[in-house]
Short mmCIF file of C-alpha atoms in Angstrom, two decimals:
data_model
loop_
_atom_site.label_atom_id
_atom_site.label_comp_id
_atom_site.label_asym_id
_atom_site.label_seq_id
_atom_site.Cartn_x
_atom_site.Cartn_y
_atom_site.Cartn_z
CA MET A 97 -45.51 -26.16 -26.04
CA THR A 98 -47.47 -23.81 -23.78
CA ARG A 99 -45.14 -22.98 -20.68
CA ILE A 100 -48.06 -22.38 -17.38
CA GLY A 101 -45.89 -21.72 -13.84
CA VAL A 102 -46.95 -23.38 -11.11
CA VAL A 103 -46.22 -22.04 -7.62
CA THR A 104 -45.17 -23.17 -4.35
CA PHE A 105 -45.69 -21.31 -0.97
CA PRO A 106 -44.33 -23.17 1.98
CA GLY A 107 -47.57 -24.74 2.49
CA THR A 108 -48.99 -24.54 -0.65
CA LEU A 109 -51.31 -28.18 -0.88
CA ASP A 110 -52.44 -28.20 -4.39
CA ASP A 111 -49.54 -27.30 -6.36
CA ARG A 112 -49.76 -30.78 -7.85
CA ASP A 113 -53.18 -30.80 -8.80
CA ALA A 114 -53.31 -27.49 -10.94
CA ALA A 115 -49.84 -28.85 -12.31
CA ARG A 116 -52.25 -31.70 -13.49
CA ALA A 117 -54.85 -29.51 -14.92
CA VAL A 118 -52.48 -28.18 -17.00
CA ARG A 119 -50.82 -31.16 -18.14
CA LEU A 120 -54.62 -32.45 -19.23
CA ALA A 121 -55.01 -29.37 -20.87
CA GLY A 122 -52.51 -29.21 -23.01
CA ALA A 123 -49.92 -27.23 -21.35
CA GLU A 124 -46.45 -27.78 -19.40
CA ALA A 125 -46.67 -27.33 -15.84
CA VAL A 126 -43.82 -25.66 -14.85
CA SER A 127 -42.62 -26.09 -11.06
CA LEU A 128 -42.14 -22.17 -9.85
CA TRP A 129 -40.29 -21.86 -5.84
CA HIS A 130 -41.36 -18.56 -3.86
CA ALA A 131 -38.02 -17.99 -2.73
CA ASP A 132 -37.06 -17.70 -6.74
CA ALA A 133 -37.28 -14.65 -8.02
CA ASP A 134 -37.63 -15.94 -11.28
CA LEU A 135 -40.71 -17.14 -13.23
CA HIS A 136 -38.25 -19.15 -16.25
CA GLY A 137 -40.18 -17.21 -19.55
CA VAL A 138 -43.64 -19.10 -18.53
CA ASP A 139 -46.46 -17.34 -20.40
CA ALA A 140 -48.80 -18.19 -16.78
CA VAL A 141 -49.21 -18.29 -14.09
CA VAL A 142 -51.68 -20.58 -11.74
CA LEU A 143 -51.69 -19.84 -7.85
CA PRO A 144 -52.79 -22.59 -5.90
CA GLY A 145 -55.19 -23.42 -3.34
CA GLY A 146 -53.37 -23.95 0.27
CA PHE A 147 -52.15 -22.42 3.99
CA SER A 148 -49.49 -20.64 2.67
CA TYR A 149 -47.55 -19.95 5.94
CA GLY A 150 -50.54 -21.29 7.53
CA ASP A 151 -52.63 -18.41 7.03
CA TYR A 152 -50.66 -16.40 10.21
CA LEU A 153 -50.94 -12.99 10.21
CA ARG A 154 -54.21 -13.26 7.07
CA ALA A 155 -54.50 -16.08 4.59
CA GLY A 156 -52.30 -14.72 2.02
CA ALA A 157 -51.05 -11.96 3.60
CA ILE A 158 -47.00 -13.45 4.40
CA SER A 159 -47.22 -15.16 0.36
CA ARG A 160 -47.62 -11.33 -0.72
CA PHE A 161 -43.87 -10.39 0.10
CA ALA A 162 -42.37 -13.77 -1.38
CA PRO A 163 -39.80 -12.91 -4.30
CA VAL A 164 -41.46 -14.59 -6.48
CA MET A 165 -44.83 -11.90 -6.23
CA GLY A 166 -42.55 -9.53 -7.26
CA GLU A 167 -42.05 -10.94 -10.72
CA ILE A 168 -45.31 -12.17 -10.63
CA VAL A 169 -47.24 -8.44 -9.99
CA ASP A 170 -44.54 -6.89 -12.31
CA ALA A 171 -45.29 -9.38 -15.52
CA ALA A 172 -49.16 -9.48 -13.93
CA HIS A 173 -49.27 -5.24 -14.99
CA LYS A 174 -47.87 -6.69 -18.71
CA GLY A 175 -50.97 -8.65 -19.96
CA LEU A 176 -49.83 -12.47 -18.60
CA PRO A 177 -52.24 -14.47 -17.63
CA VAL A 178 -52.32 -15.11 -13.67
CA LEU A 179 -54.88 -17.42 -11.51
CA GLY A 180 -55.52 -17.28 -8.13
CA ILE A 181 -57.78 -19.94 -6.55
CA CYS A 182 -58.43 -20.55 -3.28
CA ASN A 183 -55.72 -19.25 -0.77
CA GLY A 184 -53.86 -17.96 -4.43
CA PHE A 185 -56.90 -16.13 -4.83
CA GLN A 186 -56.49 -14.53 -1.28
CA VAL A 187 -52.32 -14.09 -2.19
CA LEU A 188 -53.58 -11.87 -5.74
CA THR A 189 -55.84 -9.67 -3.02
CA GLU A 190 -53.23 -9.19 -0.83
CA ALA A 191 -50.89 -7.85 -3.39
CA HIS A 192 -53.27 -5.37 -4.99
CA LEU A 193 -53.91 -6.89 -7.90
CA LEU A 194 -57.79 -8.15 -7.39
CA PRO A 195 -60.20 -6.07 -5.04
CA GLY A 196 -61.69 -6.59 -1.73
CA SER A 197 -60.13 -9.70 0.75
CA MET A 198 -61.54 -12.63 2.49
CA ILE A 199 -62.45 -13.37 5.92
CA LYS A 200 -63.39 -16.09 7.82
CA ASN A 201 -66.60 -17.95 6.52
CA ASP A 202 -70.67 -16.34 8.62
CA HIS A 203 -70.82 -19.61 10.12
CA LEU A 204 -67.39 -20.08 11.32
CA HIS A 205 -66.79 -23.63 9.84
CA PHE A 206 -64.62 -24.91 6.96
CA VAL A 207 -66.68 -26.26 4.21
CA CYS A 208 -66.46 -28.73 1.27
CA ARG A 209 -69.11 -28.87 -0.92
CA GLU A 210 -69.16 -29.87 -4.65
CA GLN A 211 -70.59 -26.35 -5.88
CA VAL A 212 -72.70 -24.89 -8.27
CA LEU A 213 -71.89 -21.31 -10.58
CA ALA A 214 -73.43 -19.56 -12.69
CA VAL A 215 -69.98 -18.27 -15.05
CA GLU A 216 -70.83 -14.64 -16.21
CA ASN A 217 -67.78 -13.17 -17.66
CA VAL A 218 -66.52 -14.89 -20.18
CA ASP A 219 -64.22 -12.82 -21.95
CA THR A 220 -61.27 -13.24 -19.86
CA ALA A 221 -58.48 -15.54 -20.45
CA TRP A 222 -59.52 -18.10 -18.32
CA THR A 223 -62.60 -18.35 -18.77
CA ARG A 224 -63.45 -17.74 -22.98
CA GLU A 225 -64.30 -21.44 -23.22
CA TYR A 226 -67.28 -21.57 -21.46
CA THR A 227 -70.83 -19.54 -21.82
CA ALA A 228 -72.04 -16.55 -20.28
CA GLY A 229 -74.91 -17.33 -17.82
CA GLN A 230 -73.38 -21.23 -17.99
CA HIS A 231 -73.81 -23.10 -14.91
CA ILE A 232 -70.33 -25.51 -13.62
CA THR A 233 -69.79 -27.89 -10.35
CA ILE A 234 -66.90 -27.63 -8.78
CA PRO A 235 -65.17 -28.34 -5.00
CA LEU A 236 -64.67 -25.67 -2.67
CA LYS A 237 -63.05 -26.44 0.38
CA ASN A 238 -61.95 -23.41 2.80
CA GLN A 239 -62.36 -21.65 6.11
CA ASP A 240 -61.91 -17.99 4.96
CA GLY A 241 -64.29 -17.34 2.16
CA GLN A 242 -66.42 -14.68 2.65
CA TYR A 243 -65.35 -12.33 -0.02
CA VAL A 244 -66.32 -8.21 0.70
CA ALA A 245 -65.51 -5.33 -0.68
CA ASP A 246 -67.06 -1.90 0.76
CA GLU A 247 -70.40 -0.78 -1.07
CA HIS A 248 -68.21 1.28 -3.68
CA THR A 249 -66.24 -1.63 -5.32
CA LEU A 250 -68.90 -4.36 -5.45
CA ASP A 251 -70.48 -1.67 -7.63
CA GLU A 252 -67.68 -0.76 -9.62
CA LEU A 253 -66.90 -4.75 -10.08
CA GLU A 254 -70.51 -5.26 -11.07
CA GLY A 255 -70.77 -2.47 -13.22
CA GLU A 256 -67.51 -3.20 -15.92
CA GLY A 257 -68.91 -6.77 -15.24
CA ARG A 258 -65.37 -7.90 -13.47
CA VAL A 259 -67.56 -10.47 -10.95
CA VAL A 260 -66.30 -13.53 -13.00
CA PHE A 261 -68.12 -16.10 -10.65
CA ARG A 262 -71.01 -15.85 -9.00
CA TYR A 263 -72.96 -18.79 -5.97
CA VAL A 264 -75.45 -20.48 -7.53
CA GLY A 265 -78.10 -22.28 -4.69
CA TRP A 266 -76.62 -21.21 -1.75
CA ASN A 267 -73.73 -18.61 -0.82
CA PRO A 268 -71.51 -21.24 0.96
CA ASN A 269 -69.42 -18.42 2.92
CA GLY A 270 -71.30 -15.34 3.44
CA SER A 271 -69.86 -13.39 0.31
CA ARG A 272 -70.71 -10.22 -0.30
CA ARG A 273 -73.45 -10.90 -3.11
CA ASP A 274 -73.22 -14.50 -4.17
CA ILE A 275 -69.48 -13.49 -5.49
CA ALA A 276 -67.04 -16.56 -5.94
CA GLY A 277 -64.60 -15.35 -8.12
CA ILE A 278 -63.70 -11.84 -10.01
CA THR A 279 -61.38 -10.46 -12.50
CA ASN A 280 -58.90 -7.54 -12.98
CA ALA A 281 -60.19 -4.67 -15.63
CA ALA A 282 -57.97 -6.46 -17.85
CA GLY A 283 -59.41 -9.32 -17.54
CA ASN A 284 -55.98 -11.41 -17.58
CA VAL A 285 -55.94 -11.60 -13.73
CA VAL A 286 -58.56 -14.35 -12.12
CA GLY A 287 -59.33 -15.14 -8.66
CA LEU A 288 -61.83 -17.32 -7.71
CA MET A 289 -62.34 -19.76 -3.84
CA PRO A 290 -63.77 -22.90 -5.73
CA HIS A 291 -61.33 -24.80 -7.04
CA PRO A 292 -61.11 -26.23 -11.13
CA GLU A 293 -58.06 -28.08 -10.51
CA HIS A 294 -59.73 -30.67 -8.94
CA ALA A 295 -62.29 -30.74 -11.26
CA VAL A 296 -60.64 -31.85 -14.55
CA GLU A 297 -60.16 -35.76 -14.72
CA PRO A 298 -63.32 -38.26 -14.85
CA GLY A 299 -62.75 -40.25 -11.62
CA PHE A 300 -61.90 -37.68 -9.83
CA GLY A 301 -63.91 -34.57 -9.50
CA PRO A 302 -67.69 -34.25 -8.68
CA ASP A 303 -69.95 -35.99 -9.51
CA GLY A 304 -70.92 -35.63 -12.87
CA ALA A 305 -74.59 -35.97 -15.65
CA ASN A 306 -72.84 -39.44 -16.93
CA GLY A 307 -72.50 -40.57 -13.25
CA PRO A 308 -70.46 -39.83 -9.70
CA ARG A 309 -67.10 -38.57 -10.63
CA THR A 310 -67.34 -37.25 -14.48
CA GLY A 311 -67.70 -33.94 -13.64
CA THR A 312 -64.82 -32.19 -15.87
CA ASP A 313 -65.97 -28.32 -15.72
CA GLY A 314 -62.96 -26.95 -14.87
CA LEU A 315 -60.82 -28.36 -17.23
CA ALA A 316 -62.18 -25.19 -19.92
CA PHE A 317 -59.71 -23.26 -17.07
CA PHE A 318 -56.59 -24.84 -18.44
CA THR A 319 -57.78 -25.25 -21.98
CA SER A 320 -59.43 -21.31 -22.21
CA VAL A 321 -55.77 -19.69 -21.35
CA LEU A 322 -54.19 -21.77 -23.44
CA HIS A 323 -56.34 -21.38 -26.65
CA ALA A 324 -56.04 -17.74 -25.19
CA LEU A 325 -51.83 -17.72 -25.45
CA VAL A 326 -51.70 -19.80 -28.65
CA GLY A 327 -54.76 -18.08 -30.38
CA MET B 269 -35.35 -3.29 25.56
CA GLY B 270 -38.30 -1.42 23.98
CA ARG B 271 -41.95 -2.46 22.99
CA VAL B 272 -44.62 -1.04 20.60
CA VAL B 273 -47.78 -2.16 20.72
CA VAL B 274 -50.25 -2.41 17.82
CA ASP B 275 -53.70 -3.16 17.97
CA VAL B 276 -55.38 -4.10 14.89
CA MET B 277 -59.48 -4.01 14.83
CA PRO B 278 -62.88 -5.10 12.40
CA LYS B 279 -63.64 -2.20 10.41
CA PRO B 280 -67.10 -2.07 12.22
CA GLU B 281 -68.88 -2.58 8.65
CA ILE B 282 -67.12 -5.97 8.31
CA LEU B 283 -69.24 -8.57 10.36
CA ASP B 284 -66.68 -10.69 12.90
CA PRO B 285 -68.11 -13.90 12.95
CA GLN B 286 -65.17 -14.78 15.72
CA GLY B 287 -66.14 -12.26 17.72
CA LYS B 288 -69.45 -12.97 17.17
CA ALA B 289 -69.14 -16.69 18.45
CA VAL B 290 -67.60 -15.30 21.55
CA ALA B 291 -70.19 -13.53 22.02
CA GLY B 292 -72.36 -16.42 21.95
CA ALA B 293 -70.34 -18.86 24.09
CA LEU B 294 -69.94 -15.96 26.97
CA PRO B 295 -73.38 -16.18 28.85
CA ARG B 296 -73.26 -20.01 27.64
CA LEU B 297 -70.17 -19.91 31.11
CA GLY B 298 -72.34 -17.53 32.91
CA PHE B 299 -70.87 -13.62 31.49
CA GLY B 300 -74.50 -12.44 30.53
CA GLN B 301 -73.65 -8.86 30.93
CA PHE B 302 -71.77 -8.02 27.60
CA ALA B 303 -74.26 -7.40 24.20
CA SER B 304 -70.87 -8.26 21.76
CA VAL B 305 -67.50 -9.30 20.57
CA ARG B 306 -65.15 -8.30 18.41
CA GLN B 307 -61.66 -9.65 18.53
CA GLY B 308 -59.18 -7.71 17.19
CA LYS B 309 -54.73 -8.66 17.33
CA ARG B 310 -51.99 -6.88 19.34
CA PHE B 311 -48.80 -7.22 17.93
CA GLU B 312 -45.64 -6.61 20.30
CA LEU B 313 -42.56 -4.90 18.63
CA GLU B 314 -39.56 -4.61 19.99
CA VAL B 315 -36.87 -2.72 19.51
CA GLU B 316 -32.42 -3.19 21.28
CA GLY B 317 -32.99 0.61 22.14
CA GLU B 318 -35.02 2.85 23.06
CA VAL B 319 -39.15 3.59 21.59
CA THR B 320 -38.03 7.13 20.10
CA GLU B 321 -40.10 9.04 17.52
CA GLU B 322 -38.52 7.43 14.63
CA VAL B 323 -39.65 3.55 16.00
CA LEU B 324 -43.02 4.92 16.61
CA ALA B 325 -43.69 5.87 12.78
CA ALA B 326 -41.99 2.92 11.64
CA ALA B 327 -44.30 0.33 13.43
CA ARG B 328 -47.34 3.39 12.50
CA ALA B 329 -46.02 2.02 8.80
CA ALA B 330 -45.44 -1.77 9.45
CA GLY B 331 -49.43 -1.14 11.09
CA GLU B 332 -50.85 -0.27 7.59
CA GLN B 333 -48.79 -1.69 5.10
CA VAL B 334 -47.93 -5.24 6.83
CA LEU B 335 -50.22 -6.00 9.99
CA SER B 336 -53.20 -4.74 8.97
CA ASN B 337 -55.32 -4.81 5.26
CA PRO B 338 -57.22 -1.71 5.11
CA VAL B 339 -60.14 -3.61 3.04
CA ILE B 340 -61.14 -5.51 6.70
CA GLU B 341 -59.11 -4.14 8.63
CA ASP B 342 -57.69 -0.38 10.86
CA VAL B 343 -54.82 0.04 13.08
CA VAL B 344 -56.58 1.59 16.19
CA ALA B 345 -53.87 2.03 18.40
CA VAL B 346 -49.76 2.44 17.96
CA TYR B 347 -48.15 2.70 21.42
CA GLU B 348 -45.12 2.50 23.49
CA ASP B 349 -45.97 -0.27 26.46
CA ALA B 350 -43.94 1.30 29.32
CA GLN B 351 -46.03 -0.40 31.72
CA ASP B 352 -44.14 -3.43 30.62
CA THR B 353 -40.23 -2.35 29.47
CA GLN B 354 -40.35 -0.82 33.21
CA ASP B 355 -41.57 -5.09 34.21
CA ALA B 356 -38.45 -7.03 32.11
CA GLN B 357 -36.40 -4.18 33.94
CA ALA B 358 -36.84 -4.97 37.31
#
């Protein structure tokens, strides 16, 4: 069975939801501990959301130096699929696996809502089961969610098709060019602020076409990587 | 004991939402003189011995590699906090 690691840092909140999403997709969830410099042979890794190290210094800044991150950075360079969600995305930028950074939301408020996204790149390990341009609705909840990068980096991301998700309808945090998520050049490392792992099971997700809380638009992240791995 | 101060500020081209909120609050408290505010961070790094050129170089390196994120922040100053050291010894 395909084994997908879910990392827990001190202050991680969404590791259990991420592990559940992995299991619902049909893979085995393997808990990875921040202080353990060992990936235990997993086939992919999810860095879940939360407030690792209380967001001290900068969101994700201290987690970057956790022993497990050294292993993840090395493996990511060799092609290991890595998904960073919210705080996990912040960790990926601090670890230089993805460009840019996140600063406080432009309106300064914590935001929690069901957010519509356009999926613009369906060639990554984590998005191949979506269709190009597809709109999905998944929860968004953050305080430091404003994606920023210099104009050159933004142009490069756009030019190479590395903007994977864009906010639709409303930009909830002031992110440059409505960017909600990006990928590295190889397409194995993806980071986004919204939370696919909270929209994987009827009864517990956002409102969907079939009624309240029926939305499961996030599940295809996890089935995508599963099928990318098993071919 | 010696002390090195590292000052980190958001890059000029990056909007500083916190500074903007502070700037909005100041006039409400009667401080109408200030056109804008930017909020940064001050780190105080203490060493057991003297602040040598080597210590300052290490503080500069830590400032660039850990204490700031060059995408959004600049290290604007790294210096020995001499005044405070004297106070502490007094």
